[in-house]
XYZ file of C-alpha atoms in Angstrom:
464
model
C -22.009 27.347 -17.868
C -18.270 27.740 -17.242
C -16.618 24.343 -17.346
C -14.648 24.897 -14.144
C -17.952 25.211 -12.253
C -18.666 21.577 -13.120
C -15.619 20.434 -11.130
C -15.725 20.077 -7.366
C -13.326 22.757 -6.062
C -11.847 20.210 -3.665
C -10.565 18.245 -6.659
C -8.617 21.283 -7.845
C -6.778 21.304 -4.512
C -5.286 17.852 -5.133
C -1.526 17.919 -5.557
C -0.561 16.795 -9.043
C 1.603 13.667 -8.994
C 4.546 13.384 -11.344
C 3.991 9.644 -11.667
C 1.071 10.485 -13.954
C 3.424 12.282 -16.347
C 5.771 9.296 -16.256
C 2.920 6.914 -17.053
C 1.965 9.051 -20.060
C 5.613 9.050 -21.129
C 5.685 5.247 -20.785
C 2.537 4.896 -22.899
C 4.104 7.074 -25.585
C 7.287 4.972 -25.555
C 5.323 1.716 -25.794
C 3.435 3.085 -28.787
C 6.698 4.049 -30.456
C 8.036 0.521 -29.932
C 4.886 -0.918 -31.522
C 5.374 1.354 -34.512
C 8.880 -0.018 -35.038
C 10.930 2.814 -33.599
C 14.296 1.448 -32.467
C 15.049 1.655 -28.754
C 17.876 0.160 -26.673
C 15.178 -1.979 -24.997
C 12.214 -4.047 -26.142
C 9.639 -3.140 -23.536
C 8.793 -0.762 -20.702
C 9.034 -2.184 -17.191
C 6.850 -0.289 -14.702
C 7.822 -0.830 -11.056
C 6.619 2.597 -9.919
C 3.933 1.101 -7.667
C 2.968 -2.179 -6.023
C 1.514 -4.059 -8.967
C 2.978 -7.570 -8.656
C 0.773 -9.306 -11.216
C 2.017 -6.847 -13.851
C 5.667 -7.539 -13.028
C 5.813 -11.294 -13.300
C 4.336 -12.529 -10.004
C 1.644 -15.133 -10.522
C -1.711 -14.856 -8.713
C -2.450 -17.379 -5.974
C -4.003 -20.402 -7.690
C -6.618 -21.199 -5.054
C -8.070 -17.681 -4.939
C -8.262 -17.437 -8.722
C -9.832 -20.900 -8.999
C -12.480 -20.022 -6.416
C -13.251 -16.727 -8.140
C -13.352 -18.405 -11.566
C -15.772 -21.032 -10.251
C -18.009 -18.327 -8.814
C -17.989 -16.429 -12.113
C -18.625 -19.608 -14.123
C -20.573 -21.944 -11.782
C -20.513 -24.814 -14.269
C -16.977 -25.449 -12.970
C -18.436 -26.418 -9.597
C -20.173 -29.438 -11.127
C -17.134 -30.538 -13.109
C -13.912 -32.272 -12.156
C -11.758 -29.500 -13.616
C -11.293 -27.885 -10.197
C -10.065 -29.430 -6.914
C -12.751 -30.445 -4.438
C -11.897 -27.724 -1.887
C -12.165 -25.078 -4.616
C -15.607 -26.294 -5.657
C -16.835 -26.498 -2.062
C -15.614 -22.994 -1.248
C -17.136 -21.545 -4.420
C -20.458 -23.294 -3.783
C -20.639 -21.891 -0.256
C -19.835 -18.387 -1.421
C -22.346 -18.486 -4.265
C -25.054 -19.488 -1.810
C -24.213 -16.362 0.200
C -24.426 -13.925 -2.716
C -27.662 -14.980 -4.359
C -26.178 -17.519 -6.737
C -24.333 -15.140 -9.076
C -21.488 -12.646 -8.932
C -23.762 -10.389 -10.982
C -26.042 -9.853 -7.970
C -25.789 -6.653 -5.993
C -24.045 -7.094 -2.681
C -25.758 -6.206 0.575
C -24.833 -2.615 1.405
C -22.595 -3.771 4.268
C -21.076 -6.609 2.264
C -21.666 -10.342 1.874
C -23.431 -11.488 5.085
C -20.738 -13.954 6.158
C -17.925 -11.479 5.511
C -18.060 -9.559 8.777
C -17.967 -12.806 10.729
C -15.020 -13.997 8.626
C -13.105 -10.786 9.361
C -13.912 -11.030 13.064
C -12.692 -14.639 13.237
C -9.544 -13.760 11.280
C -8.697 -10.869 13.616
C -9.263 -12.963 16.743
C -6.903 -15.641 15.400
C -4.315 -13.088 14.293
C -4.308 -11.272 17.624
C -4.157 -14.493 19.662
C -7.533 -14.240 21.325
C -8.082 -10.480 21.509
C -11.832 -10.384 20.811
C -13.277 -8.835 17.681
C -16.989 -8.113 17.283
C -18.504 -8.446 13.813
C -20.601 -5.352 14.518
C -17.394 -3.296 14.510
C -16.370 -4.554 11.055
C -17.051 -2.751 7.784
C -16.315 -4.244 4.374
C -14.711 -1.676 2.075
C -12.820 -1.215 -1.176
C -9.659 -0.983 0.931
C -8.589 2.278 2.570
C -10.763 4.328 0.205
C -13.514 5.130 2.678
C -11.370 6.338 5.582
C -10.679 9.880 4.284
C -14.406 10.433 3.772
C -14.864 10.440 7.548
C -12.346 13.244 7.970
C -14.141 16.127 6.250
C -13.243 19.589 7.634
C -10.701 18.032 9.995
C -6.955 17.660 10.169
C -5.085 14.360 9.988
C -1.425 13.904 10.836
C -0.090 11.984 7.842
C 3.328 10.308 7.428
C 5.921 11.448 4.916
C 6.858 9.601 2.833
C 3.626 7.770 2.129
C 1.202 6.959 -0.654
C -1.713 9.093 -1.862
C -3.631 9.232 1.435
C -2.932 12.950 1.752
C -4.518 13.667 -1.623
C -7.519 11.531 -0.680
C -7.940 13.633 2.454
C -7.763 16.853 0.477
C -10.387 15.552 -1.965
C -12.732 14.861 0.955
C -12.302 18.356 2.396
C -9.851 17.443 5.151
C -6.358 18.775 5.783
C -3.328 16.516 5.561
C -0.723 17.632 8.092
C 2.675 16.048 7.357
C 4.922 14.477 9.927
C 8.300 13.181 8.801
C 9.703 9.717 9.366
C 13.404 9.608 10.227
C 15.161 8.301 7.125
C 18.475 8.195 8.976
C 17.150 5.765 11.588
C 15.268 3.179 9.571
C 12.272 5.496 9.042
C 11.551 5.568 12.749
C 8.602 7.633 13.958
C 9.573 9.986 16.799
C 6.955 11.373 19.167
C 8.851 14.691 19.182
C 8.101 14.991 15.473
C 4.454 14.207 16.128
C 4.334 16.973 18.724
C 5.811 19.413 16.204
C 3.304 18.392 13.549
C 0.420 18.678 15.992
C 1.407 22.201 17.017
C 1.658 23.133 13.361
C -1.733 21.575 12.619
C -3.516 23.501 15.350
C -2.538 26.741 13.657
C -4.539 25.914 10.511
C -7.183 23.287 11.350
C -8.754 21.059 13.976
C -6.548 17.948 14.072
C -8.503 14.879 15.127
C -6.492 11.883 13.944
C -3.073 10.331 13.443
C -2.542 8.099 10.418
C 0.189 5.436 10.530
C 1.278 2.778 8.023
C 2.747 -0.454 9.385
C 4.594 -2.083 7.679
C 5.666 1.128 6.020
C 4.846 1.915 2.416
C 7.100 2.767 0.614
C 9.726 2.726 3.350
C 9.591 -0.982 4.262
C 10.042 -0.389 7.998
C 8.165 -2.442 10.595
C 7.346 -0.719 13.854
C 8.536 -2.176 17.126
C 6.171 -2.733 20.028
C 7.978 0.037 21.916
C 7.329 2.522 19.093
C 3.678 1.482 18.856
C 3.176 1.937 22.595
C 4.677 5.437 22.362
C 2.226 6.307 19.592
C -0.738 4.948 21.530
C 0.262 7.033 24.566
C 0.589 10.075 22.316
C -2.893 9.761 20.791
C -4.343 9.037 24.233
C -2.801 12.164 25.754
C -3.732 14.343 22.779
C -7.214 12.832 22.386
C -6.665 11.858 18.738
C -8.128 9.008 16.729
C -5.596 6.452 15.531
C -5.882 5.147 11.952
C -3.595 2.197 11.238
C -3.034 1.014 7.676
C -1.828 -2.584 8.064
C -2.167 -3.613 4.423
C 1.268 -5.243 4.175
C 1.070 -7.204 7.414
C 1.817 -10.594 5.850
C 4.892 -9.412 3.912
C 7.766 -9.612 6.393
C 11.284 -9.812 5.000
C 13.715 -9.055 7.824
C 15.115 -12.034 9.716
C 13.142 -12.572 12.910
C 10.821 -9.683 12.045
C 7.278 -10.008 13.406
C 4.120 -8.054 12.727
C 2.047 -6.976 15.726
C -1.239 -5.212 15.152
C -2.041 -1.929 16.850
C -5.179 -3.524 18.194
C -3.220 -6.260 19.972
C -0.751 -3.788 21.466
C -3.607 -1.529 22.564
C -5.432 -4.421 24.243
C -2.289 -5.587 26.046
C -1.496 -2.088 27.339
C -4.688 -2.283 29.378
C -6.615 0.523 31.024
C -6.849 3.453 30.548
C -5.528 3.105 26.978
C -7.468 0.007 25.900
C -10.744 1.575 27.039
C -10.288 5.052 25.602
C -8.173 5.140 22.440
C -10.309 5.114 19.294
C -8.609 2.885 16.728
C -9.528 2.241 13.100
C -7.423 -0.395 11.339
C -7.550 -1.387 7.690
C -6.350 -4.333 5.650
C -7.163 -5.666 2.185
C -6.539 -8.329 -0.437
C -4.910 -5.681 -2.639
C -1.509 -6.066 -0.997
C 0.402 -8.937 0.575
C 0.602 -12.405 -0.933
C -2.747 -11.963 -2.676
C -1.695 -8.839 -4.548
C -5.194 -8.468 -5.995
C -5.008 -4.684 -6.358
C -7.520 -4.597 -9.188
C -10.257 -6.385 -7.254
C -10.607 -3.915 -4.355
C -11.672 -5.968 -1.360
C -10.852 -4.841 2.177
C -12.127 -4.243 5.663
C -12.091 -1.625 8.396
C -12.384 -2.412 12.101
C -13.432 0.268 14.591
C -12.418 -0.064 18.240
C -13.815 2.129 21.041
C -15.875 4.249 18.636
C -19.173 5.717 19.721
C -22.095 3.680 18.300
C -23.469 6.801 16.613
C -20.287 7.030 14.512
C -20.680 3.423 13.411
C -24.255 4.122 12.352
C -23.039 6.999 10.185
C -20.339 4.827 8.681
C -22.915 2.150 7.844
C -24.870 4.867 6.066
C -21.794 5.934 4.098
C -21.004 2.362 3.022
C -24.568 1.861 1.835
C -24.166 4.781 -0.600
C -20.946 3.553 -2.170
C -21.701 -0.077 -2.989
C -19.240 -2.954 -2.794
C -17.934 -5.127 -5.642
C -18.709 -8.821 -5.208
C -15.491 -10.218 -6.695
C -13.298 -8.139 -4.417
C -15.174 -9.567 -1.448
C -14.612 -13.098 -2.733
C -10.852 -12.442 -2.855
C -11.003 -11.017 0.663
C -12.832 -14.089 1.949
C -10.127 -16.385 0.551
C -7.459 -14.263 2.240
C -9.307 -14.351 5.571
C -9.829 -18.126 5.497
C -6.641 -19.714 4.157
C -6.419 -23.390 3.318
C -5.738 -25.818 6.164
C -3.553 -28.956 6.286
C -5.296 -31.938 4.712
C -7.279 -29.961 2.145
C -6.547 -30.982 -1.466
C -5.025 -27.639 -2.512
C -3.104 -26.999 0.716
C 0.327 -28.179 -0.430
C 0.234 -26.134 -3.626
C -1.014 -23.139 -1.636
C 1.916 -23.402 0.785
C 4.402 -23.872 -2.046
C 3.159 -20.692 -3.721
C 3.424 -18.671 -0.516
C 6.925 -20.009 0.108
C 7.896 -19.127 -3.461
C 6.710 -15.539 -2.949
C 8.665 -15.261 0.311
C 11.834 -16.638 -1.264
C 11.435 -14.352 -4.271
C 11.071 -11.288 -2.045
C 14.120 -12.193 0.025
C 16.135 -12.792 -3.155
C 14.996 -9.512 -4.706
C 15.780 -7.479 -1.592
C 19.208 -9.093 -1.215
C 20.097 -8.509 -4.865
C 18.746 -4.964 -4.829
C 20.901 -4.055 -1.836
C 23.942 -5.648 -3.453
C 23.483 -3.640 -6.633
C 22.273 -0.322 -5.223
C 24.837 -0.167 -2.411
C 27.584 -0.601 -5.005
C 26.443 2.452 -6.972
C 27.820 5.925 -6.238
C 25.233 8.383 -5.026
C 22.636 5.848 -3.816
C 21.967 4.724 -0.246
C 19.296 2.424 1.180
C 17.755 1.899 4.594
C 17.056 -1.705 5.679
C 13.762 -3.248 4.564
C 11.814 -5.464 6.945
C 8.403 -5.559 5.304
C 6.195 -4.356 2.492
C 6.645 -4.612 -1.243
C 8.781 -1.557 -2.064
C 12.291 -0.159 -1.810
C 12.895 3.537 -1.313
C 16.567 4.272 -2.039
C 17.894 7.784 -1.601
C 19.544 9.607 -4.487
C 22.501 11.879 -3.739
C 22.336 13.809 -6.979
C 25.221 15.941 -8.292
C 24.737 19.710 -8.098
C 25.029 19.945 -11.876
C 22.081 17.551 -12.283
C 19.998 19.511 -9.780
C 20.820 22.747 -11.594
C 19.915 21.203 -14.967
C 16.594 19.981 -13.579
C 15.755 23.473 -12.354
C 16.731 24.912 -15.739
C 14.168 22.567 -17.273
C 11.644 23.502 -14.551
C 11.553 19.941 -13.244
C 11.964 18.528 -9.780
C 15.371 16.821 -9.609
C 14.049 13.341 -8.804
C 11.473 13.609 -11.605
C 14.266 14.766 -13.940
C 16.186 11.606 -12.998
C 13.152 9.320 -13.378
C 12.139 10.789 -16.730
C 15.623 10.307 -18.185
C 15.742 6.791 -16.731
C 12.467 5.946 -18.443
C 13.434 7.478 -21.786
C 16.858 5.866 -21.947
C 16.146 2.439 -20.416
C 12.377 1.880 -20.492
C 12.335 1.548 -16.690
C 9.570 3.430 -14.849
C 10.046 4.195 -11.152
C 8.262 6.696 -8.897
C 9.965 9.947 -7.830
C 10.075 10.430 -4.071
C 8.673 13.946 -4.405
C 5.310 12.359 -5.248
C 5.286 10.941 -1.726
C 5.607 14.271 0.023
C 9.348 14.514 0.631
C 10.655 18.016 1.319
C 12.741 19.845 -1.267
C 16.383 18.862 -1.188
C 15.711 15.191 -0.389
C 15.572 12.864 -3.391
C 14.409 9.261 -3.521
C 12.945 6.771 -5.951
C 10.351 4.135 -5.166
C 10.397 0.770 -6.874
C 8.328 -2.341 -6.331
C 10.344 -5.396 -5.263
C 7.420 -7.812 -5.444
C 8.334 -8.926 -8.952
C 9.568 -12.110 -10.528
C 13.296 -12.791 -10.126
C 13.876 -12.278 -13.838
C 12.079 -8.935 -13.801
C 14.048 -7.725 -10.783
C 17.356 -8.714 -12.399
C 16.421 -6.715 -15.498
C 15.294 -3.758 -13.367
C 18.612 -3.710 -11.529
C 20.606 -4.117 -14.741
C 18.874 -1.160 -16.387
C 18.966 1.009 -13.271
C 22.621 0.275 -12.526
C 23.806 0.997 -16.064
C 21.795 4.210 -16.294
C 22.808 5.504 -12.871
C 26.537 5.090 -13.511
C 26.259 7.017 -16.770
C 24.019 9.676 -15.195
C 26.521 10.324 -12.408
C 29.324 10.485 -14.970
C 27.399 12.867 -17.243
C 26.648 15.304 -14.427
C 29.833 15.057 -12.419
C-alpha cells in the first residue's frame, strides 16, 4: 500500500508552520551546546509561544498542591499540606472514583459543569448559565470539529485555529485586524471577508479572540455590540475564544464577556444569536498549558446540536488532571482560607511581572530602528512589527525564505533566542512581525530584550 494513502488527505492541506523549523533549529543548537561547541550564549530561550512555566514563571502553589494531593492521596492524611488544600483534594477525589487513574465520565467530572455554570454566573454579574449548556473540553480543541464542510471567518493574525479547521474539513476564511488602530476589528472588513467566503464555501460562523492572541488588544463593548449585530444580520454563529480573560495589563482595562454583552443587548439579539464561548486553565494566571482542561458554553443552540456535541465529547475522552486544574481556576480561594494570602500574593506577583515586562519591552523595542509596537491591554504576548530593509528582504528571497523567518532564524542562530515569525499567524506578504511571550520571569525578559536589541541593531546595520 502506498504510504500516502495511510494519511488523511485533510492533514496534507494543513499549512506548514515555520515555527516547527525554528524549534528543530533550537534543538540542534541545544545539542551542540551540550557537546561543548562554543556559542556566544549558554542556553536557548524559547519565547515563541505562551509557555510561562518554561520561561521562569512559577505555577500557582494552591493548584499544584491540590493536584499533587490528588495524585498522591497520602498527602491528604498528613500535615505536609495546608488544610484547605487537603479538603479540596479530598472532595475532588470523591468525585472521580478515588484516583486520578480512573476514567472520567464522558462529559467530565460530575461537579465540573456546575462549577463552570456558577463561575460564569459570578463573572457575568448574574447573567444565568445552565449547566446543561456546558461541555468540558481539552480547551478549544473540539470547536473546529463542529465545522466540517463549512466556512469560518477567522482573524488574522491569530494562532493555529485556521489549521485546526482545515484538518477537520472546514474552510478558514481570513479577516484582517487593523494593525494601525490597535488591532481593531472593523465590520467593513467582516463584510469583505464574508463576500469572499461565499464564493468558495458556505460560511456559518465568525471566530473572535478576546483578549487578542497574539495582538494583546481587548475589545470595547462598542466593538462587541457591532460584531453581535453583524452575526445577527448575517445569521452566523459566533465563536468567542476568551482564554486570556484574566490577563489585563492596560490601566483601567476591563474584560467583558460576549455572553454578558449579548444578554444586555436584549431582544432580538439575546434570543437569536448562537454563541459558543471557550476558556481554559491553559492560559491566564494558571498557565497550565500541558494539562489541557477547559470548557465550552453554548448559548441559544438547538438542543439537537448539543446532543451531537455530547456524542462527540464521549468519543474523545477527557484527562482527569486537566479537569482538576480547571476546577481550581473556577473556584478560587476565598478570604479566611489558610492559603488565601499566599494565593493573592502570587497573583499580584504575576500582574506586577507582566506590567514590568510590557513596560520594559516597549522601552527597548521603541528605541530600536525598524521596530514598532501597538499598545497591549491583555494577553500574554507582544507582536511588534518589523520594518525590514530591502536588502534583507532580497537576501531572504535569494535563500527562498520568508523575510520574517529569515530574521527569526538568524536571531536564533546568533543569540539563542527563539521567537515566532508573524507569517505563521497568517499575515499577508509584505507585512512582517515577530511574536514573543511576555509572561516570563523578569530576569528572562531582561535577557530576551538584551539579546533581541543587540541582534536587531547589528541586523539593521548589516543590511542597510
